[in-house]
PDB file of C-alpha atoms in Angstrom:
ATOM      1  CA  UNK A 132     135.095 312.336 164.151  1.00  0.00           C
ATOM      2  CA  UNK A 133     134.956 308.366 163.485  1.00  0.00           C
ATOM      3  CA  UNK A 134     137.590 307.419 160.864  1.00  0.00           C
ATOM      4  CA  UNK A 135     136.533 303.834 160.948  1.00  0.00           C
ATOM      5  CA  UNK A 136     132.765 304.061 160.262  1.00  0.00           C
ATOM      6  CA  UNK A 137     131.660 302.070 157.010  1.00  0.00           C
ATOM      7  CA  UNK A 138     135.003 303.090 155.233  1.00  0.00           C
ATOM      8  CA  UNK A 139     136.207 299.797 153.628  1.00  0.00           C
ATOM      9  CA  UNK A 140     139.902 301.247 153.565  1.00  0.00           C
ATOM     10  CA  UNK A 141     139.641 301.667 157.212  1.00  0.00           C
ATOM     11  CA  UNK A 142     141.388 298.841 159.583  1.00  0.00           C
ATOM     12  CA  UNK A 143     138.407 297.050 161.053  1.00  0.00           C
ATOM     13  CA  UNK A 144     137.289 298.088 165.052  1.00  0.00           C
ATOM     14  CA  UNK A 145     138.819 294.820 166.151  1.00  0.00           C
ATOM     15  CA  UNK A 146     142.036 294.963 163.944  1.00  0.00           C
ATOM     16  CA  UNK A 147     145.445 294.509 166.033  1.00  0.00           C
ATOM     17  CA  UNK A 148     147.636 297.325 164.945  1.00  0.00           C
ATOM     18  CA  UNK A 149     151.342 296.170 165.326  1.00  0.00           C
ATOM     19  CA  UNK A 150     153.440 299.630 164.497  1.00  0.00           C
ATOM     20  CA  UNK A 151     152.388 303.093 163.207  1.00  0.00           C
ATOM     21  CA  UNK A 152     154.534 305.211 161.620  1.00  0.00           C
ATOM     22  CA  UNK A 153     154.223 309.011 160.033  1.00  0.00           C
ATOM     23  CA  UNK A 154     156.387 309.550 156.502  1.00  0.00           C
ATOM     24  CA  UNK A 155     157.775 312.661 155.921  1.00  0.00           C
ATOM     25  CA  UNK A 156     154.186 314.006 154.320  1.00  0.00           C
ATOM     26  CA  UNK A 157     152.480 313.822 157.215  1.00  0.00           C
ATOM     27  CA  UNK A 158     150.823 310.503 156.148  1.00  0.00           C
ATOM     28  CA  UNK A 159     150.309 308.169 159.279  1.00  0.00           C
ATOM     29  CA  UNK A 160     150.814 304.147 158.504  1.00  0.00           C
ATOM     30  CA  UNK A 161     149.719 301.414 159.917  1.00  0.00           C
ATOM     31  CA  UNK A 162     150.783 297.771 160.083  1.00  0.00           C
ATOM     32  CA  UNK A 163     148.357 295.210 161.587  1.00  0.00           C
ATOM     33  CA  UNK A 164     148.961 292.058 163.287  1.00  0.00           C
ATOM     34  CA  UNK A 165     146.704 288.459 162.584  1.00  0.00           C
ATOM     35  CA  UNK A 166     142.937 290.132 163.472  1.00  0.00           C
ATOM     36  CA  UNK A 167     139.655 289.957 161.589  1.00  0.00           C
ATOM     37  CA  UNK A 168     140.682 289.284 158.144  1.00  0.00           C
ATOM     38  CA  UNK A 169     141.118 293.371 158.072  1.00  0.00           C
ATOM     39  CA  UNK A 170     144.534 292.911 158.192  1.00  0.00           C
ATOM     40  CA  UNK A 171     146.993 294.694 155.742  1.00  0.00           C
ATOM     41  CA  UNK A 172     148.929 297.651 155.822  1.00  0.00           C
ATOM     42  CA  UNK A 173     146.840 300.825 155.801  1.00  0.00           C
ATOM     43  CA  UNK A 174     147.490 304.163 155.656  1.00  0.00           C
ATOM     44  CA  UNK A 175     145.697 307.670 156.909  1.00  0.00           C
ATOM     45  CA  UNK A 176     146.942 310.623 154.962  1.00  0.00           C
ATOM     46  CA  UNK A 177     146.898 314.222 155.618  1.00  0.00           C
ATOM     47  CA  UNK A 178     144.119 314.998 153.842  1.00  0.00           C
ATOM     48  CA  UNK A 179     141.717 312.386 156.207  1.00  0.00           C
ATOM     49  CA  UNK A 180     141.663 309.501 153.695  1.00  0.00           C
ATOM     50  CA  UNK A 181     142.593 305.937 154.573  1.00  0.00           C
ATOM     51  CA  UNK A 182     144.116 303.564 151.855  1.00  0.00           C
ATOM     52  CA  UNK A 183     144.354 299.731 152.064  1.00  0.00           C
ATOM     53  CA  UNK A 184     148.086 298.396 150.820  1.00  0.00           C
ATOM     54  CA  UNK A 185     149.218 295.140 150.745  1.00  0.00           C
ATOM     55  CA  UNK A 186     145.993 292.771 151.520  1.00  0.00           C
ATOM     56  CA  UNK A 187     146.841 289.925 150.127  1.00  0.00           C
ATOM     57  CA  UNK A 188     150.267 290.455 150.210  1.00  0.00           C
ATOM     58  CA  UNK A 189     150.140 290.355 154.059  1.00  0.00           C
ATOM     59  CA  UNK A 190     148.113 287.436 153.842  1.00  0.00           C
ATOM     60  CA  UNK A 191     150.232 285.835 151.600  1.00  0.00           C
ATOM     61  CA  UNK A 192     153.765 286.218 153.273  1.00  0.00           C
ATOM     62  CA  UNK A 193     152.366 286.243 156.534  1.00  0.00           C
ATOM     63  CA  UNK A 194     149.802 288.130 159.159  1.00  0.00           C
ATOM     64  CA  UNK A 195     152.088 290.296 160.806  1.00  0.00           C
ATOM     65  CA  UNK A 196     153.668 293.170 160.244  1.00  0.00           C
ATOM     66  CA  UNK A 197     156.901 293.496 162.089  1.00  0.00           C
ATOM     67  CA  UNK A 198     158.333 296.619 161.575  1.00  0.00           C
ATOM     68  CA  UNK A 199     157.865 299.707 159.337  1.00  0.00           C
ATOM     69  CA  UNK A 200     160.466 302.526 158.768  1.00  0.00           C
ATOM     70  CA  UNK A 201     160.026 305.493 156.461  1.00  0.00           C
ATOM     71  CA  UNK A 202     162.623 307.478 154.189  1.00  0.00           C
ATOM     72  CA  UNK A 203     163.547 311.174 153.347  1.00  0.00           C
ATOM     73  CA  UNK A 204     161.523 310.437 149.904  1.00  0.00           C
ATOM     74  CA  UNK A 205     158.594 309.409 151.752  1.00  0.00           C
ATOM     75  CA  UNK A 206     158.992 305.477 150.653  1.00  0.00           C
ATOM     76  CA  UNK A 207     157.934 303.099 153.749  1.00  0.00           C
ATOM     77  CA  UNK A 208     159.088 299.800 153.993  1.00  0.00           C
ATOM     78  CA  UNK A 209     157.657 297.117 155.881  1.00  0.00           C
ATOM     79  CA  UNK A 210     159.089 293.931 157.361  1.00  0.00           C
ATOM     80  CA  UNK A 211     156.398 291.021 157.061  1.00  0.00           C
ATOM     81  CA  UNK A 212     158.351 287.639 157.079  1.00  0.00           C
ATOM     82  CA  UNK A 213     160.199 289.189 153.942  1.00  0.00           C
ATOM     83  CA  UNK A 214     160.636 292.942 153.349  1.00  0.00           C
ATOM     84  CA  UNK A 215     157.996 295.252 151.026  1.00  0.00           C
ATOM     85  CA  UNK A 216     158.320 298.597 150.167  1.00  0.00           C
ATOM     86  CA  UNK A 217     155.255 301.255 149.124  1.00  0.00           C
ATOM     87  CA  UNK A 218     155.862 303.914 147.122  1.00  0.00           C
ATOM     88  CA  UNK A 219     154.676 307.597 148.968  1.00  0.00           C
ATOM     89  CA  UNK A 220     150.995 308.607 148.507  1.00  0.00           C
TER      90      UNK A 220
END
């Protein structure tokens, strides 16, 4: 099954991906390092969608994402050069 294939949410094919991490729904994350313009925070949930977070955010702040942790309520937070927190999908 290709996850990638014309799905704009998707991280691109040549997208660095810095750190993955799962939240307590199942939900898979992942934080991107300085790529194709792709770049973001994206995540894959447990029903097979992908959402795009934080595009220009990323951008913004900076192109990496340095770390990502998750909490009990599902909440992930994500260090870019400051800290940003998504609510749970």
């Amino acid at each position: 099954k290709d996850l990638y294939a014309g799905n704009p949410s998707a991280p691109g094919g040549t997208t660095k991906i810095s750190r993955i991490v799962e939240d307590s729904r199942g939900n898979l994350w992942f934080g991107t390092d300085i790529a194709d313009g792709n770049d973001g925070i994206f995540c894959f949930t447990a029903s097979d969608a992908w959402i795009k977070y934080a595009d220009g955010v990323v951008n913004d702040i900076g192109r990496r994402v340095h770390d990502m942790v998750s909490t009990a309520d599902g909440s992930v937070w994500s260090a870019i050069q400051a800290i940003a927190s998504f609510p749970p999908s």
